[in-house]
Amino acid sequence: TVWIFYFFIMEVLFKGTIGKKIIGIETITETENKSISVTQNLIRSIVKIIPFINMALLFNNKKKGCHDFIAKTIVKEK
């Protein structure tokens, strides 16, 4: 639950986690290239903490995690 809170708050307040800020990436909507909504952020945060669910990264050519597929978001360089 701490991780859900961390991911959710960082994305809502600062538009990215500390790691994303350091690397220079951001999360945007899949279709509109806009900042993600609070609902999309909550979905990503909850799905992200499910053990082994991001193994999907190994099996798709878009290099998207399950949290991105479900929330309809992408991560891109700024």
Rosetta silent file (secondary structure, phi, psi, omega in degrees, C-alpha in Angstrom):
SEQUENCE: TVWIFYFFIMEVLFKGTIGKKIIGIETITETENKSISVTQNLIRSIVKIIPFINMALLFNNKKKGCHDFIAKTIVKEK
SCORE:     score description
SCORE:     0.000 S_00000001
   1 L     0.000  -29.464  177.085    0.000    0.000    0.000 S_00000001
   2 H   -63.878  -39.812 -179.181    2.920    2.345    0.551 S_00000001
   3 H   -66.941  -39.195  177.229    3.979    1.857   -3.070 S_00000001
   4 H   -58.773  -47.514 -179.858    0.499    2.648   -4.379 S_00000001
   5 H   -60.201  -46.209 -179.386    0.554    5.869   -2.370 S_00000001
   6 H   -59.655  -54.928 -178.015    4.074    6.751   -3.572 S_00000001
   7 H   -60.065  -45.165 -177.112    3.374    6.165   -7.285 S_00000001
   8 H   -63.036  -52.563 -176.867   -0.019    7.866   -7.124 S_00000001
   9 H   -64.438  -44.092 -179.462    1.077   10.973   -5.208 S_00000001
  10 H   -61.434  -42.978 -179.709    4.290   11.478   -7.178 S_00000001
  11 H   -68.936  -40.080 -178.037    2.467   11.248  -10.519 S_00000001
  12 H   -70.421  -48.578 -174.668   -0.404   13.510   -9.437 S_00000001
  13 H   -80.994  -37.962 -171.868    1.663   16.197   -7.718 S_00000001
  14 H  -118.408    5.325  179.671    4.931   16.102   -9.655 S_00000001
  15 L    57.988   32.220  175.995    3.969   14.419  -12.971 S_00000001
  16 L   155.728  154.253  177.372    6.461   11.612  -12.364 S_00000001
  17 L   -76.124  172.562  178.884    8.428    9.665   -9.813 S_00000001
  18 H   -58.575  -43.511  179.468   11.947   10.607   -8.768 S_00000001
  19 H   -61.442  -42.529  178.000   13.360    8.028  -11.183 S_00000001
  20 H   -63.300  -39.022  179.080   11.351    9.399  -14.098 S_00000001
  21 H   -64.882  -42.921 -179.597   12.550   12.907  -13.317 S_00000001
  22 H   -64.622  -43.658 -176.453   16.196   11.785  -13.215 S_00000001
  23 H   -79.219  -23.755  179.083   15.933    9.814  -16.471 S_00000001
  24 L    85.853   40.483  176.920   13.827   12.466  -18.230 S_00000001
  25 E  -121.474  162.294  178.975   10.709   10.462  -19.069 S_00000001
  26 E  -144.280  158.254  177.399    7.022   11.114  -18.543 S_00000001
  27 E  -101.504  130.024  179.377    3.733    9.218  -18.659 S_00000001
  28 E  -133.288  168.658  177.260    1.119   10.444  -21.134 S_00000001
  29 E   -68.375  149.665 -175.844   -2.166    9.218  -22.557 S_00000001
  30 L   -65.937  -36.327 -172.369   -1.857    6.655  -25.310 S_00000001
  31 L  -105.637  -28.238 -171.891   -3.968    8.503  -27.861 S_00000001
  32 L  -108.060   -3.786 -177.922   -3.931   12.204  -27.013 S_00000001
  33 L    52.882   39.111  177.683   -0.333   12.814  -25.856 S_00000001
  34 L  -113.838  168.490  172.975   -1.653   14.655  -22.776 S_00000001
  35 E   -59.338  147.710 -177.790   -0.936   14.267  -19.086 S_00000001
  36 L   -76.185  154.666  179.632   -2.709   11.264  -17.621 S_00000001
  37 L   -78.384  167.379  177.033   -5.883   11.641  -15.580 S_00000001
  38 H   -61.475  -38.708  178.857   -6.152   10.923  -11.876 S_00000001
  39 H   -64.065  -46.829  177.588   -8.139    7.770  -12.738 S_00000001
  40 H   -60.665  -39.943  179.220   -5.461    6.516  -15.134 S_00000001
  41 H   -63.199  -44.118  179.021   -2.851    7.281  -12.517 S_00000001
  42 H   -63.316  -44.102  178.338   -4.727    5.317   -9.846 S_00000001
  43 H   -59.592  -49.192  179.392   -5.164    2.337  -12.182 S_00000001
  44 H   -58.032  -44.168 -177.176   -1.451    2.346  -13.069 S_00000001
  45 H   -64.073  -41.724 -179.359   -0.450    2.596   -9.409 S_00000001
  46 H   -69.910  -48.423 -177.638   -2.642   -0.306   -8.301 S_00000001
  47 H   -65.281  -34.538 -176.623   -1.762   -2.642  -11.184 S_00000001
  48 H   -60.026  -28.860 -175.783    1.944   -1.823  -10.895 S_00000001
  49 L   -89.785   -2.820  178.517    2.259   -3.434   -7.456 S_00000001
  50 L   -72.477  122.658 -176.757    0.786   -6.818   -8.459 S_00000001
  51 L   -56.875  138.312  174.010    3.676   -9.300   -8.326 S_00000001
  52 L    67.408   -2.203 -176.341    4.970  -10.608  -11.662 S_00000001
  53 H   -67.243  -27.375 -179.138    2.357   -8.744  -13.722 S_00000001
  54 H   -81.500    9.583  171.108    5.004   -6.709  -15.509 S_00000001
  55 H   -61.389  -17.971  176.825    6.430   -9.864  -17.013 S_00000001
  56 H   -58.121  -25.325  177.501    4.339   -8.689  -19.994 S_00000001
  57 H   -57.330  -30.909 -178.747    7.261   -6.393  -20.763 S_00000001
  58 H   -77.892  -17.817 -170.821    9.147   -9.468  -21.927 S_00000001
  59 H  -118.093   15.729  175.720    6.405  -10.599  -24.272 S_00000001
  60 L  -135.054  148.913 -175.552    5.313   -7.504  -26.178 S_00000001
  61 L   -83.245   -8.006  179.029    7.102   -5.442  -28.777 S_00000001
  62 L   -87.838   -7.040 -178.598    5.847   -2.097  -27.421 S_00000001
  63 L    55.151   42.457  178.197    7.811   -2.543  -24.169 S_00000001
  64 L  -107.231  141.023  173.742    4.716   -1.574  -22.185 S_00000001
  65 L   -80.759  164.854  178.889    3.865   -2.919  -18.761 S_00000001
  66 H   -58.188  -35.822  179.696    0.423   -4.260  -17.946 S_00000001
  67 H   -61.949  -32.895  177.190   -0.294   -1.083  -16.007 S_00000001
  68 H   -74.886  -40.003  176.881    0.192    0.909  -19.220 S_00000001
  69 H   -60.683  -47.510 -175.474   -1.981   -1.433  -21.300 S_00000001
  70 H   -68.754  -41.071 -178.233   -4.807   -1.327  -18.754 S_00000001
  71 H   -85.825   -5.350 -179.283   -4.649    2.450  -18.137 S_00000001
  72 L    59.492   52.678  179.667   -4.095    3.233  -21.844 S_00000001
  73 E  -128.166  165.000  173.457   -0.910    5.174  -21.196 S_00000001
  74 E  -136.415  158.321  175.294    2.621    5.282  -22.567 S_00000001
  75 E  -112.299  129.379 -177.861    5.959    6.415  -21.171 S_00000001
  76 E  -136.946  162.626  174.942    8.055    8.620  -23.432 S_00000001
  77 E   -72.158  146.192  178.652   11.134   10.804  -23.293 S_00000001
  78 L   -72.750    0.000    0.000   10.480   14.469  -22.600 S_00000001
